[in-house]
PDB file of C-alpha atoms in Angstrom:
ATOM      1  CA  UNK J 159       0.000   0.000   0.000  1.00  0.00           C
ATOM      2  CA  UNK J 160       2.778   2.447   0.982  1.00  0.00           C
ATOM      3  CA  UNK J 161       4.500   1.548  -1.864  1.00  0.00           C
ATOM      4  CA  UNK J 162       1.389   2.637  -4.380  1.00  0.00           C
ATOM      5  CA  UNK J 163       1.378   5.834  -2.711  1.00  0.00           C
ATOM      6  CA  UNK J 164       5.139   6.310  -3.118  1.00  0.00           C
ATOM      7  CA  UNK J 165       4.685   5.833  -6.828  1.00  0.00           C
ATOM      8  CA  UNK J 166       1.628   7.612  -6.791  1.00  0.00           C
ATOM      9  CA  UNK J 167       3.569  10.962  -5.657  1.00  0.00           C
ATOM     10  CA  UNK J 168       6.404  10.056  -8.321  1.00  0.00           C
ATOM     11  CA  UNK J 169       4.367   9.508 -10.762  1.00  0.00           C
ATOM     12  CA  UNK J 170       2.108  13.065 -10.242  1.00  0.00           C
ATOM     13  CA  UNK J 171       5.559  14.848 -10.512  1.00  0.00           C
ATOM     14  CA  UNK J 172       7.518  12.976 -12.946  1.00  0.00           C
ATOM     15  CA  UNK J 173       4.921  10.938 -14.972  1.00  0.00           C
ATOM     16  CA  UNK J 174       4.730  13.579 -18.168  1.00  0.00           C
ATOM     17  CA  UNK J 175       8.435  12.298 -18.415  1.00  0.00           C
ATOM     18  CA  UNK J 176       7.563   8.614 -19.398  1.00  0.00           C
ATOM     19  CA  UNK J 177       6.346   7.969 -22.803  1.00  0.00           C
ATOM     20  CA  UNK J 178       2.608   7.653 -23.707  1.00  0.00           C
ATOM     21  CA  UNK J 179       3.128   3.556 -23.493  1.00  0.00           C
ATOM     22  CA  UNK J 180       4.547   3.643 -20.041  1.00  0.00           C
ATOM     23  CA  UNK J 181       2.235   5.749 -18.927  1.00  0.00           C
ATOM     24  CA  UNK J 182      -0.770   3.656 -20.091  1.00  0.00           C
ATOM     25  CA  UNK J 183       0.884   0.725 -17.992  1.00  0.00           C
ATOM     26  CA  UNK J 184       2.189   2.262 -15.158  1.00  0.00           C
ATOM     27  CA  UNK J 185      -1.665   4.101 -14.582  1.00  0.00           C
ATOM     28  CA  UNK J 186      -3.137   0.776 -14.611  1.00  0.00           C
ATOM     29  CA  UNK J 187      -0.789  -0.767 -12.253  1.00  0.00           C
ATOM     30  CA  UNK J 188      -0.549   1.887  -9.935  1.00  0.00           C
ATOM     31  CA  UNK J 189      -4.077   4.032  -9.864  1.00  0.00           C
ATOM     32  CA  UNK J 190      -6.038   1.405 -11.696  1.00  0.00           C
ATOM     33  CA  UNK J 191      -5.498  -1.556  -9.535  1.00  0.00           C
ATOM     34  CA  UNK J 192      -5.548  -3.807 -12.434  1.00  0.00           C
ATOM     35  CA  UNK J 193      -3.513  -7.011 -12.732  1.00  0.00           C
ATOM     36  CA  UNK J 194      -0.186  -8.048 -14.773  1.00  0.00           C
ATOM     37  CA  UNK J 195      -2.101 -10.638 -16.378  1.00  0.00           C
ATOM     38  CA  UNK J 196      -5.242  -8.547 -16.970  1.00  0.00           C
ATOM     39  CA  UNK J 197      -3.028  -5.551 -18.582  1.00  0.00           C
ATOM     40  CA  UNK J 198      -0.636  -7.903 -20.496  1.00  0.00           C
ATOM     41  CA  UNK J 199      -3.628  -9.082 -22.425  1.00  0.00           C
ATOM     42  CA  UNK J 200      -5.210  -5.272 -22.994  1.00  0.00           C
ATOM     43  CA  UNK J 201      -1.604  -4.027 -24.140  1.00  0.00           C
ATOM     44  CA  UNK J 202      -1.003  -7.376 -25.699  1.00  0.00           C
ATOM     45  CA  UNK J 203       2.027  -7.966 -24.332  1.00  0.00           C
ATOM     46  CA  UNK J 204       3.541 -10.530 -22.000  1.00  0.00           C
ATOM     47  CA  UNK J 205       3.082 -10.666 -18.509  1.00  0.00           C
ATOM     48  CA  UNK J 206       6.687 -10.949 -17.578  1.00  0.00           C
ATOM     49  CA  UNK J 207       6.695  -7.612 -20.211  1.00  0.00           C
ATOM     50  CA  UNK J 208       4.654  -5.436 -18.109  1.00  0.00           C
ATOM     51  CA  UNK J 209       6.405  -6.368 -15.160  1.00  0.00           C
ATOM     52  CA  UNK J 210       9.878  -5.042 -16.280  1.00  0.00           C
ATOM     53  CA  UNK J 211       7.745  -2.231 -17.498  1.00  0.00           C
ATOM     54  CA  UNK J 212       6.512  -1.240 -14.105  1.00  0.00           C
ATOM     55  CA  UNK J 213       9.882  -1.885 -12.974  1.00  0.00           C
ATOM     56  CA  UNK J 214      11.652   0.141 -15.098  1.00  0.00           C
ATOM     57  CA  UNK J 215       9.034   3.040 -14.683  1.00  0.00           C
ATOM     58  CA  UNK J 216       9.876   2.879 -11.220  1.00  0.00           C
ATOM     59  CA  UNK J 217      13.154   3.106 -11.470  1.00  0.00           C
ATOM     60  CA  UNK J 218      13.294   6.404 -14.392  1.00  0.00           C
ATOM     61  CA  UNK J 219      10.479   8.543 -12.104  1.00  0.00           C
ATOM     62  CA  UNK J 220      12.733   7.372  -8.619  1.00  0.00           C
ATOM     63  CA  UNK J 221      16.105   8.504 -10.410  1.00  0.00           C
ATOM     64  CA  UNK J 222      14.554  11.733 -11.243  1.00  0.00           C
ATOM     65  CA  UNK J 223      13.409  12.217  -7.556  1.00  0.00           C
ATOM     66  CA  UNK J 224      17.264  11.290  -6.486  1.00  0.00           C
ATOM     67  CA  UNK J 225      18.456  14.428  -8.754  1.00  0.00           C
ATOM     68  CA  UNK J 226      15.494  17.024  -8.188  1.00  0.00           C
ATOM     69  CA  UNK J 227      14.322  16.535  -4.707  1.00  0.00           C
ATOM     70  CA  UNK J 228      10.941  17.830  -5.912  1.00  0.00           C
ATOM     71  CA  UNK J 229       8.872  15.560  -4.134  1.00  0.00           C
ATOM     72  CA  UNK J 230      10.761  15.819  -1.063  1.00  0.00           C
ATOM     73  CA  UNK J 231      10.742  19.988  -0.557  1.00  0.00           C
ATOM     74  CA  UNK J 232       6.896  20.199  -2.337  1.00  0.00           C
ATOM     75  CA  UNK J 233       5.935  17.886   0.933  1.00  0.00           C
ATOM     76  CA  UNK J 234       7.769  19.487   3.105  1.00  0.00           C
ATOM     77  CA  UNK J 235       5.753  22.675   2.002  1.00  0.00           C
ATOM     78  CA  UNK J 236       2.658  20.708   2.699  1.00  0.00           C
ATOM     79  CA  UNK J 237       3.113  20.095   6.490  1.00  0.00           C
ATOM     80  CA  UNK J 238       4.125  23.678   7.520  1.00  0.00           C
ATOM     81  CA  UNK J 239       1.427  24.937   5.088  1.00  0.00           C
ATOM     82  CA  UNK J 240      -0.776  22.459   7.168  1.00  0.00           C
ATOM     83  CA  UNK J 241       0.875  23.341  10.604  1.00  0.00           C
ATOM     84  CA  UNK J 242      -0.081  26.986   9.299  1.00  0.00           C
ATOM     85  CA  UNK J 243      -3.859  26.080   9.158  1.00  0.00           C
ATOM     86  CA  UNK J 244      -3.948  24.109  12.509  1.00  0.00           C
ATOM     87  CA  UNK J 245      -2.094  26.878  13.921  1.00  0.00           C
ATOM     88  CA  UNK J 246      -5.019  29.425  13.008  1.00  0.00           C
ATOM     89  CA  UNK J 247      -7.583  26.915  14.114  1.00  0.00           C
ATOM     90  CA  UNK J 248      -6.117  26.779  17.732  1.00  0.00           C
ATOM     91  CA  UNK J 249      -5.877  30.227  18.063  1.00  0.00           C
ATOM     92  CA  UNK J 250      -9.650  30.743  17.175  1.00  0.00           C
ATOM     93  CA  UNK J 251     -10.392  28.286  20.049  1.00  0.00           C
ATOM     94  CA  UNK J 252      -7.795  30.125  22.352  1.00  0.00           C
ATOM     95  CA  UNK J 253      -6.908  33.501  21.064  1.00  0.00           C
ATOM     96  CA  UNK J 254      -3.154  33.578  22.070  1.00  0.00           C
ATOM     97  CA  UNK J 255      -0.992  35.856  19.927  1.00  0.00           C
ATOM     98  CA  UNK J 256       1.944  34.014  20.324  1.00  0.00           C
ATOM     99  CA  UNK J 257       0.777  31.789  17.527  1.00  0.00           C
ATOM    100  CA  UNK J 258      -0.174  34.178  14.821  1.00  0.00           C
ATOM    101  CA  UNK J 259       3.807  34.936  15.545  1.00  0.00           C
ATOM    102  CA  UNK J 260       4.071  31.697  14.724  1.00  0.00           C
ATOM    103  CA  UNK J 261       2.143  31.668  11.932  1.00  0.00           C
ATOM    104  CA  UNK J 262       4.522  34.811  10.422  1.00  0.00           C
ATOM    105  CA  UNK J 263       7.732  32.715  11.215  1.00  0.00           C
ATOM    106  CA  UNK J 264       6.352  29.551   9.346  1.00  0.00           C
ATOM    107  CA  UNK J 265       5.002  31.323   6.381  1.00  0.00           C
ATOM    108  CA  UNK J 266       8.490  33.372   6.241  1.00  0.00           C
ATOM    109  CA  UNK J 267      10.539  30.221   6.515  1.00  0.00           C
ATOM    110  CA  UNK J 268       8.315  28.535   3.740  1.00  0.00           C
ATOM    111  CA  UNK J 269       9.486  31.543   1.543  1.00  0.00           C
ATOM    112  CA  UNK J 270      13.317  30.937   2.028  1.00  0.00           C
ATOM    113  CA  UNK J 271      12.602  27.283   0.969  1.00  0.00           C
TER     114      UNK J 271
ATOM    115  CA  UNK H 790      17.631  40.898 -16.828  1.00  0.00           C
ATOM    116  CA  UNK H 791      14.171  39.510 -16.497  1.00  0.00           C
ATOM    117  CA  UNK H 792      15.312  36.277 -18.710  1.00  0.00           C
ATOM    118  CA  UNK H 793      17.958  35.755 -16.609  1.00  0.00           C
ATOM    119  CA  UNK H 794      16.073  35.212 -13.407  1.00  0.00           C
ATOM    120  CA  UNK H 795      13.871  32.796 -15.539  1.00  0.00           C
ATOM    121  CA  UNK H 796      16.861  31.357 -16.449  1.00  0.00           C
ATOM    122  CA  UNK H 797      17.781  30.928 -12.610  1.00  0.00           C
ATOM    123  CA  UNK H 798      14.232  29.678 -11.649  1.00  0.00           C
ATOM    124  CA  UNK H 799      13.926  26.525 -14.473  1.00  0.00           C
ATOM    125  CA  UNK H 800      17.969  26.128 -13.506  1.00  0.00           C
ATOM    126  CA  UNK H 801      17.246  25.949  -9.829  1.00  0.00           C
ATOM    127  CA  UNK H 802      14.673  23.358 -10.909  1.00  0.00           C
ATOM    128  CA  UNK H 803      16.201  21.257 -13.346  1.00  0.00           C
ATOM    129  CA  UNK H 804      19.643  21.823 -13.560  1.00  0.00           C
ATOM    130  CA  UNK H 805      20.461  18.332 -12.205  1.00  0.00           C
ATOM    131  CA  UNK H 806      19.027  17.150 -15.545  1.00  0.00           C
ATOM    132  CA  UNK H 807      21.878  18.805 -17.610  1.00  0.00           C
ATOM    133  CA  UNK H 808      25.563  17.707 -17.963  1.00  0.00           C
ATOM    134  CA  UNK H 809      28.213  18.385 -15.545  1.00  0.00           C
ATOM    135  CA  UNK H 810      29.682  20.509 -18.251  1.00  0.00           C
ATOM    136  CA  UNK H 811      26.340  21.960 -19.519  1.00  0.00           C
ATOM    137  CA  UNK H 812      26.079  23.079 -16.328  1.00  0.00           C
ATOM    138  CA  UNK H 813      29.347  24.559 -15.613  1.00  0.00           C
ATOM    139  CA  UNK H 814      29.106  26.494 -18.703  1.00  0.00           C
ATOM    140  CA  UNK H 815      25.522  27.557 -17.901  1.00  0.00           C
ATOM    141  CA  UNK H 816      26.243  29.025 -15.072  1.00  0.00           C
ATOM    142  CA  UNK H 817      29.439  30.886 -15.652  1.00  0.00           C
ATOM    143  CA  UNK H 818      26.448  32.559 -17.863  1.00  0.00           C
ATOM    144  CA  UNK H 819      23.636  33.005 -15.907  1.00  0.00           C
ATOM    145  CA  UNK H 820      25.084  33.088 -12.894  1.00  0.00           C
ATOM    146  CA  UNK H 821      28.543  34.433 -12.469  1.00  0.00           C
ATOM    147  CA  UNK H 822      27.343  36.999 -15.583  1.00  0.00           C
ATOM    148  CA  UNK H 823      30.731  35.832 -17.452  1.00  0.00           C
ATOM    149  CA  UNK H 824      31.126  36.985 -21.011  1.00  0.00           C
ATOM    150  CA  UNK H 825      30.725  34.267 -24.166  1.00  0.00           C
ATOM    151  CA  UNK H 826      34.148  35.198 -24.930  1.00  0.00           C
ATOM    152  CA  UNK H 827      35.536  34.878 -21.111  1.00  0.00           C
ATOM    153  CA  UNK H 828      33.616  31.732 -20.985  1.00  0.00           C
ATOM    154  CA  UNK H 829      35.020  30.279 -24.187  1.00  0.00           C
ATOM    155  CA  UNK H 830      38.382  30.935 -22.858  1.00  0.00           C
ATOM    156  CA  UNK H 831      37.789  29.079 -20.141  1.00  0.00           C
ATOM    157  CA  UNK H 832      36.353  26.281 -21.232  1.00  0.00           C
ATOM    158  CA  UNK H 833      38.729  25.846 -24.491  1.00  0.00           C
ATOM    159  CA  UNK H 834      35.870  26.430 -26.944  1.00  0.00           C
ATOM    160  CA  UNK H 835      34.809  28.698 -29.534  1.00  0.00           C
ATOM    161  CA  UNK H 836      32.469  31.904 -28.613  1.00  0.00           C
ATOM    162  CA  UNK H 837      29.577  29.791 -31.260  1.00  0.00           C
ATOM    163  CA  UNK H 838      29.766  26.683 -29.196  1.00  0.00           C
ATOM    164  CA  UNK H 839      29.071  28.483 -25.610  1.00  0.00           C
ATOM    165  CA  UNK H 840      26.295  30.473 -27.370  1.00  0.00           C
ATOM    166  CA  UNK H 841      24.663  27.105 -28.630  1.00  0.00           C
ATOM    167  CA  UNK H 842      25.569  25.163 -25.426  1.00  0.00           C
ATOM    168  CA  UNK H 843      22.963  27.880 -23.459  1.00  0.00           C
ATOM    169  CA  UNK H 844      20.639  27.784 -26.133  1.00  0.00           C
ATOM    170  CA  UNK H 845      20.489  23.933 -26.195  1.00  0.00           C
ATOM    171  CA  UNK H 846      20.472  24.614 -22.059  1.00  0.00           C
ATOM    172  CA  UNK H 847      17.440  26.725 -22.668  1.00  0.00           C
ATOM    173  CA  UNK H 848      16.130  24.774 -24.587  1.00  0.00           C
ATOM    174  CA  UNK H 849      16.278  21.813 -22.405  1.00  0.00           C
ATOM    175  CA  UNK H 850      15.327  22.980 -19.171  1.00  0.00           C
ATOM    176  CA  UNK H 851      11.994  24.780 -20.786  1.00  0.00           C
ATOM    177  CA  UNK H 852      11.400  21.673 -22.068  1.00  0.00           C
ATOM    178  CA  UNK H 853      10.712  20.074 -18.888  1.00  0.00           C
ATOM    179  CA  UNK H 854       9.106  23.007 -17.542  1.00  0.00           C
ATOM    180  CA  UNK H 855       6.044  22.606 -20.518  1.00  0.00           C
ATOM    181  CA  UNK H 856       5.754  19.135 -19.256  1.00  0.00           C
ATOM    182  CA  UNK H 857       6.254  18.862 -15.447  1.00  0.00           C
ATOM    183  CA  UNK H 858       4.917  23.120 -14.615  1.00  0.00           C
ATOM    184  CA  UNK H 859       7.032  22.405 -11.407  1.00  0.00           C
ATOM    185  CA  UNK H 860       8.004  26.410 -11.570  1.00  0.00           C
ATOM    186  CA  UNK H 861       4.939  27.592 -12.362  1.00  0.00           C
ATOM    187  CA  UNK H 862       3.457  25.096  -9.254  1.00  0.00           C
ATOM    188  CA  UNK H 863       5.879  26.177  -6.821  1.00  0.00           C
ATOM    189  CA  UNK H 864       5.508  30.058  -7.428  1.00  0.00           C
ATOM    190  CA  UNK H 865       1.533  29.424  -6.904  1.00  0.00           C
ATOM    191  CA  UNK H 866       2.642  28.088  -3.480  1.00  0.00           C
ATOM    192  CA  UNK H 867       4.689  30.731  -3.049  1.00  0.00           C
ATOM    193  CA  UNK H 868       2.243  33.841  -3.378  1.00  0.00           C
ATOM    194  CA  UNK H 869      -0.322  32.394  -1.176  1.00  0.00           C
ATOM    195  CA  UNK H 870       2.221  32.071   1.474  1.00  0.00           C
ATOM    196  CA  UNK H 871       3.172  35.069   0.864  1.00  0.00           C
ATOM    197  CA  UNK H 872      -0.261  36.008   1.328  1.00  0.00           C
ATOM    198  CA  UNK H 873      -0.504  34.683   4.297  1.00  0.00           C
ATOM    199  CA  UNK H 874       2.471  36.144   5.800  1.00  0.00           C
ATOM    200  CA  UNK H 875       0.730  39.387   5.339  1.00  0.00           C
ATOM    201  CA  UNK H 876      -2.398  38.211   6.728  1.00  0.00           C
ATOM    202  CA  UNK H 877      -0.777  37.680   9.970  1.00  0.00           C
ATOM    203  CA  UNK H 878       1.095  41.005  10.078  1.00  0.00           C
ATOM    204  CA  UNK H 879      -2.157  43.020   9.401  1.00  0.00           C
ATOM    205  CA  UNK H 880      -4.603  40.710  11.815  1.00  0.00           C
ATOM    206  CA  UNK H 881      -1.505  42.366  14.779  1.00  0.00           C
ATOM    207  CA  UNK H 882      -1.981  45.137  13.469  1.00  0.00           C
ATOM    208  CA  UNK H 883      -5.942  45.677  13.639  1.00  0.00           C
ATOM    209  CA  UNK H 884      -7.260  42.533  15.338  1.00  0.00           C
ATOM    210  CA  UNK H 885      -9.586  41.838  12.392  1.00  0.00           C
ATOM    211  CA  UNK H 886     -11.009  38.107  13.078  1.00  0.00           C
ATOM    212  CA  UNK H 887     -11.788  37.676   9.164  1.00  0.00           C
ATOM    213  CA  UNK H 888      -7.740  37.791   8.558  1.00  0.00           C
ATOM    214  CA  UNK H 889      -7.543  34.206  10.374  1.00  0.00           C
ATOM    215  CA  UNK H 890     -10.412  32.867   8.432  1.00  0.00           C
ATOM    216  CA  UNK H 891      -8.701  33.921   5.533  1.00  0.00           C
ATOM    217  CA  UNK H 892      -5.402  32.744   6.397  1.00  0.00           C
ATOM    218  CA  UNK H 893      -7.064  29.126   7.150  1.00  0.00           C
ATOM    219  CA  UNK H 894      -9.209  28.738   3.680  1.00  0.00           C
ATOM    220  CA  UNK H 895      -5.554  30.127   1.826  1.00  0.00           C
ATOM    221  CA  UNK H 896      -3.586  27.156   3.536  1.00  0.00           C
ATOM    222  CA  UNK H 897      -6.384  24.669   3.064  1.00  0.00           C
ATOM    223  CA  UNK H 898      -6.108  25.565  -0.909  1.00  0.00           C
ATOM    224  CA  UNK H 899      -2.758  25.041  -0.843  1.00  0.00           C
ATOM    225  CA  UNK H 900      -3.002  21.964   0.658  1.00  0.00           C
ATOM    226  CA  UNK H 901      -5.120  21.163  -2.029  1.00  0.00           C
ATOM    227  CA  UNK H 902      -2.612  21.921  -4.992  1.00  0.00           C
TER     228      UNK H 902
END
């Protein structure tokens, strides 16, 4: 399961990178749920064929990841951007300043990223 | 001027993707704001081939910006924080409960990108 989501996040980043083929494959491994068997016979290939496939897809949109590091800082975004929005939930429940301060640091540190 | 922060922005991006020397050569150019002719010096090539080795870099690195909109992604991101940074500075300055509202629904849509 972990691993789908991995590739999932790769794949939203880097998939435009594969060719039209791969793609087609690597969707209906990875968001499609389908089996090797089931999309070996729609692609009319082997089964051991879209295995490599998959693996090799893997491999291309992971090597990308190694060199850009997009994944990485856009999710790193995410969770202060998220911390940001608990942050102004708390201090509608308790009003203390201190975290709209907070609020300015984490928004300021988001921009150095 | 304005190209060469573009320049900057897709290099910051996807320079990995380039050659060691592609990106040594690019830059002494868009960086270090060395001359073609310095540059050729340098590198023990002609003035022509440093001129097409940044076009070809252009070239290149706008290529995967068409396909992958990384910049264009991360400078959404960027303005909303941005956005919200501002947000918090005003709400201390006139304690207007809408600002934190605001500054919630922003990083909710971001989280949503």
């Amino acid at each position: 399961m972990e691993k789908i989501v991995a590739q999932g996040l790769l794949y939203d980043f880097y998939g435009e990178l594969l060719t039209e083929h791969q793609r087609r494959v690597y969707e209906d491994v990875v968001f499609n749920d389908m089996s090797l068997s089931e999309i070996a016979e729609e692609q009319g290939i082997s089964r051991q064929g879209v295995h490599d496939l998959v693996k090799r897809c893997d491999k291309i949109l992971s090597g990308y990841e190694e060199k850009l590091k997009l994944v990485e800082k856009f999710n790193q975004t995410k969770k202060m951007v998220e911390e940001i929005k608990e942050l102004a939930g708390q201090y509608k429940k308790d009003g203390d300043r201190s975290l709209i301060d907070r609020i300015e640091a984490i928004s300021e540190e988001i921009g150095k990223l």
